[in-house]
Tab-separated table of C-alpha atoms in Angstrom:
chain	number	residue	atom	x	y	z
A	292	MET	CA	11.555	-19.773	-1.182
A	293	LEU	CA	8.158	-19.612	0.486
A	294	ASN	CA	5.095	-21.681	-0.347
A	295	ASP	CA	2.992	-20.864	-3.418
A	296	GLY	CA	6.020	-19.727	-5.433
A	297	PHE	CA	6.646	-16.535	-3.462
A	298	CYS	CA	10.058	-15.175	-2.621
A	299	ASN	CA	11.042	-13.118	0.388
A	300	CYS	CA	13.948	-11.226	-1.115
A	301	SER	CA	15.006	-8.815	1.604
A	302	MET	CA	15.521	-8.595	5.321
A	303	GLY	CA	13.035	-5.705	5.263
A	304	PHE	CA	10.226	-8.246	5.392
A	305	LEU	CA	11.406	-9.458	8.797
A	306	PHE	CA	12.019	-6.157	10.545
A	307	SER	CA	9.194	-3.692	10.188
A	308	PRO	CA	9.301	-0.246	11.790
A	309	GLY	CA	6.534	-1.447	14.108
A	310	SER	CA	8.708	-4.372	15.220
A	311	TRP	CA	11.706	-2.140	15.889
A	312	ILE	CA	9.633	0.286	17.951
A	313	THR	CA	7.969	-2.543	19.907
A	314	VAL	CA	11.322	-4.177	20.710
A	315	SER	CA	12.831	-0.803	21.686
A	316	GLY	CA	9.907	-0.029	23.989
A	317	ALA	CA	9.997	-3.475	25.570
A	318	SER	CA	13.767	-3.168	26.119
A	319	LEU	CA	13.393	0.227	27.799
A	320	ALA	CA	10.546	-1.048	29.997
A	321	VAL	CA	12.567	-4.125	31.061
A	322	PHE	CA	15.546	-1.845	31.744
A	323	GLY	CA	13.267	0.302	33.938
A	324	LEU	CA	12.005	-2.738	35.842
A	325	ILE	CA	15.549	-3.970	36.422
A	326	ALA	CA	16.524	-0.490	37.623
A	327	TYR	CA	13.532	-0.533	39.971
A	328	GLY	CA	14.585	-3.916	41.362
A	329	THR	CA	18.172	-2.752	41.911
A	330	ASP	CA	17.078	0.507	43.578
A	331	HIS	CA	18.189	2.976	40.872
A	332	PRO	CA	15.320	5.511	40.929
A	333	ILE	CA	16.513	7.783	38.093
A	334	LEU	CA	17.088	4.897	35.670
A	335	ASN	CA	13.801	3.372	36.801
A	336	LEU	CA	11.875	6.529	35.872
A	337	VAL	CA	13.634	6.943	32.543
A	338	GLY	CA	13.145	3.307	31.588
A	339	LEU	CA	9.516	2.909	32.592
A	340	PHE	CA	8.238	6.368	31.645
A	341	SER	CA	9.775	6.200	28.191
A	342	GLY	CA	9.621	2.436	27.633
A	343	ILE	CA	5.911	1.838	28.244
A	344	PRO	CA	4.638	4.578	25.839
A	345	VAL	CA	7.118	3.459	23.163
A	346	LEU	CA	6.038	-0.165	23.648
A	347	LEU	CA	2.348	0.779	23.343
A	348	GLY	CA	3.063	2.835	20.225
A	349	GLY	CA	4.920	-0.077	18.662
A	350	LEU	CA	2.081	-2.483	19.460
A	351	ALA	CA	-0.395	-0.042	17.895
A	352	LEU	CA	1.706	0.052	14.724
A	353	LYS	CA	2.018	-3.748	14.656
A	354	SER	CA	-1.763	-4.106	14.865
A	355	SER	CA	-2.315	-2.030	11.720
A	356	GLU	CA	0.721	-2.879	9.568
A	357	LEU	CA	0.648	-4.167	6.023
A	358	PRO	CA	3.909	-5.867	4.957
A	359	PRO	CA	5.604	-5.314	1.576
A	360	VAL	CA	4.275	-7.454	-1.254
A	361	PRO	CA	6.530	-10.467	-1.962
A	362	TRP	CA	7.988	-11.157	-5.394
A	363	LEU	CA	6.594	-14.109	-7.332
A	364	ARG	CA	10.115	-14.465	-8.739
A	365	PRO	CA	13.128	-12.556	-7.419
A	366	PRO	CA	13.999	-9.607	-9.670
A	367	ASP	CA	17.338	-10.061	-11.402
A	368	ALA	CA	19.761	-7.318	-12.450
A	369	ARG	CA	18.223	-7.110	-15.929
A	370	SER	CA	14.669	-6.541	-14.678
A	371	LYS	CA	15.889	-3.966	-12.134
A	372	GLY	CA	17.713	-2.160	-14.928
A	373	MET	CA	14.633	-2.239	-17.132
A	374	ARG	CA	12.558	-0.853	-14.253
A	375	GLN	CA	14.918	2.144	-14.111
A	376	THR	CA	15.172	2.738	-17.868
A	377	VAL	CA	12.146	1.320	-19.702
A	378	ALA	CA	9.345	1.281	-17.117
A	379	THR	CA	6.927	4.193	-16.945
A	380	LYS	CA	6.815	6.457	-13.899
A	381	VAL	CA	3.548	4.794	-12.867
A	382	GLN	CA	5.077	1.303	-12.946
A	383	GLN	CA	8.047	2.520	-10.907
A	384	ARG	CA	5.730	4.208	-8.381
A	385	VAL	CA	3.572	1.092	-8.011
A	386	VAL	CA	6.642	-1.055	-7.246
A	387	ARG	CA	7.971	1.540	-4.798
A	388	ASP	CA	4.594	1.883	-3.036
A	389	VAL	CA	3.911	-1.828	-2.564
A	390	GLN	CA	7.480	-2.681	-1.566
A	391	ARG	CA	7.310	-0.752	1.715
A	392	TRP	CA	5.578	-1.218	5.041
A	393	CYS	CA	2.175	0.510	5.184
A	394	TYR	CA	0.073	1.359	8.212
A	395	GLY	CA	-3.669	1.884	8.561
A	396	GLN	CA	-4.693	0.314	5.243
A	397	LYS	CA	-6.668	-2.855	4.594
A	398	ALA	CA	-4.770	-3.674	1.398
A	399	HIS	CA	-2.091	-2.352	-0.939
A	400	LEU	CA	-3.432	-0.060	-3.684
A	401	GLU	CA	-6.686	0.325	-1.728
A	402	SER	CA	-7.547	3.798	-3.076
A	403	SER	CA	-6.731	2.773	-6.666
A	404	LEU	CA	-8.965	-0.296	-6.416
A	405	GLU	CA	-11.761	1.848	-4.977
A	406	ALA	CA	-11.440	4.319	-7.872
A	407	LEU	CA	-11.566	1.431	-10.354
A	408	LYS	CA	-14.660	0.061	-8.564
A	409	LEU	CA	-12.872	-3.228	-7.885
A	410	TRP	CA	-13.001	-2.837	-4.106
A	411	ARG	CA	-15.428	-4.845	-1.996
A	412	GLU	CA	-15.632	-3.671	1.593
A	413	ASP	CA	-16.680	-7.077	2.940
A	414	LYS	CA	-13.972	-9.084	1.079
A	415	PRO	CA	-11.374	-6.733	-0.413
A	416	PRO	CA	-8.931	-7.986	-3.050
A	417	GLN	CA	-5.392	-8.443	-1.750
A	418	LEU	CA	-2.222	-7.855	-3.757
A	419	ILE	CA	-0.271	-11.054	-3.026
A	420	GLY	CA	2.657	-10.945	-5.452
A	421	LEU	CA	4.678	-9.025	-8.042
A	422	ARG	CA	6.715	-10.111	-11.038
A	423	GLU	CA	8.832	-8.227	-13.572
A	424	ASP	CA	9.334	-9.488	-17.109
A	425	ASP	CA	11.105	-8.461	-20.300
A	426	VAL	CA	8.575	-8.790	-23.130
A	427	GLN	CA	10.485	-8.132	-26.358
A	428	GLY	CA	12.398	-5.242	-24.838
A	429	ARG	CA	9.372	-3.826	-23.027
A	430	TYR	CA	8.977	-3.820	-19.251
A	431	GLN	CA	5.989	-5.732	-17.860
A	432	LEU	CA	4.873	-5.487	-14.251
A	433	THR	CA	2.537	-8.282	-13.156
A	434	MET	CA	0.473	-7.866	-10.000
A	435	ARG	CA	-1.269	-10.959	-8.624
A	436	PHE	CA	-4.459	-10.369	-6.650
A	437	GLN	CA	-6.361	-12.727	-4.360
A	438	LEU	CA	-10.073	-12.025	-4.844
A	439	GLY	CA	-12.823	-12.120	-2.250
A	440	SER	CA	-15.171	-14.392	-4.213
A	441	ASP	CA	-15.370	-16.498	-7.372
A	442	GLU	CA	-17.637	-13.983	-9.148
A	443	ASP	CA	-15.097	-11.157	-8.889
A	444	SER	CA	-12.849	-12.425	-11.693
A	445	GLN	CA	-15.432	-11.489	-14.351
A	446	THR	CA	-15.629	-7.962	-12.935
A	447	TRP	CA	-11.847	-7.641	-13.318
A	448	LEU	CA	-12.012	-8.884	-16.921
A	449	ASP	CA	-14.695	-6.297	-17.675
A	450	LYS	CA	-12.430	-3.497	-16.345
A	451	ARG	CA	-9.431	-4.192	-18.648
A	452	ASP	CA	-9.883	-1.031	-20.727
A	453	ARG	CA	-10.423	1.106	-17.651
A	454	LEU	CA	-7.250	-0.300	-16.055
A	455	ALA	CA	-5.143	0.867	-19.017
A	456	ARG	CA	-6.667	4.354	-18.879
A	457	PHE	CA	-6.380	4.528	-15.088
A	458	PHE	CA	-2.667	3.746	-14.976
A	459	GLY	CA	-2.016	6.332	-17.657
A	460	PRO	CA	-0.671	6.653	-21.179
A	461	GLY	CA	2.189	4.496	-22.310
A	462	LEU	CA	0.769	1.315	-20.792
A	463	GLU	CA	-1.196	-1.644	-22.045
A	464	ALA	CA	-3.170	-3.537	-19.397
A	465	ALA	CA	-4.220	-7.166	-19.443
A	466	VAL	CA	-6.117	-9.257	-16.918
A	467	VAL	CA	-5.332	-12.971	-16.763
A	468	VAL	CA	-7.524	-15.241	-14.648
A	469	ILE	CA	-5.278	-17.743	-12.844
A	470	ASP	CA	-8.170	-19.469	-11.078
A	471	PRO	CA	-11.622	-18.258	-9.925
A	472	ARG	CA	-10.095	-16.435	-6.932
A	473	ARG	CA	-6.804	-15.159	-8.369
A	474	VAL	CA	-6.079	-12.778	-11.235
A	475	ASP	CA	-2.918	-11.268	-12.681
A	476	VAL	CA	-2.979	-7.646	-13.802
A	477	GLN	CA	-0.212	-7.105	-16.345
A	478	LEU	CA	0.982	-3.574	-17.085
A	479	LEU	CA	3.158	-3.507	-20.205
A	480	SER	CA	5.093	-0.372	-21.155
A	481	CYS	CA	4.604	0.808	-24.742
């Protein structure tokens, strides 16, 4: 269990594609340097000429990566089953999209937040946690956002109706203010 009630539920959080590529490139470059030191010119060329570009590519990925969103509570077998059977396609797609490594974005769901006019370029909201719940046989996906300023929570409350329309038919949307800088967006399947 991590601080603030978050759970890191998979090894995927530790080993991003950017990390794998960086380690692979560094290994090849070190192999090339060792080959250079032991007077093996062919291995030296292969190691250095492939290792350094791979290492630089991995470092570039690491500099722009966005890790998967952690679970506020680990999903159990029941909630996973409900996600497959009761959840709408949109709810399933949101979980799938935010549970993978992303590159070149400032935040998860960036384009959706821009379309909803909830995006602030100077202090963008960050999706910091997910939770799945069974609400009387209906699947509820809760997304917790860290806001850029205290005033933003009222803007989110004002957009409740638009959130339900944006995420499509078959969903009810609610916004719950946790504190002035954190809100939960709850998407409940109908």
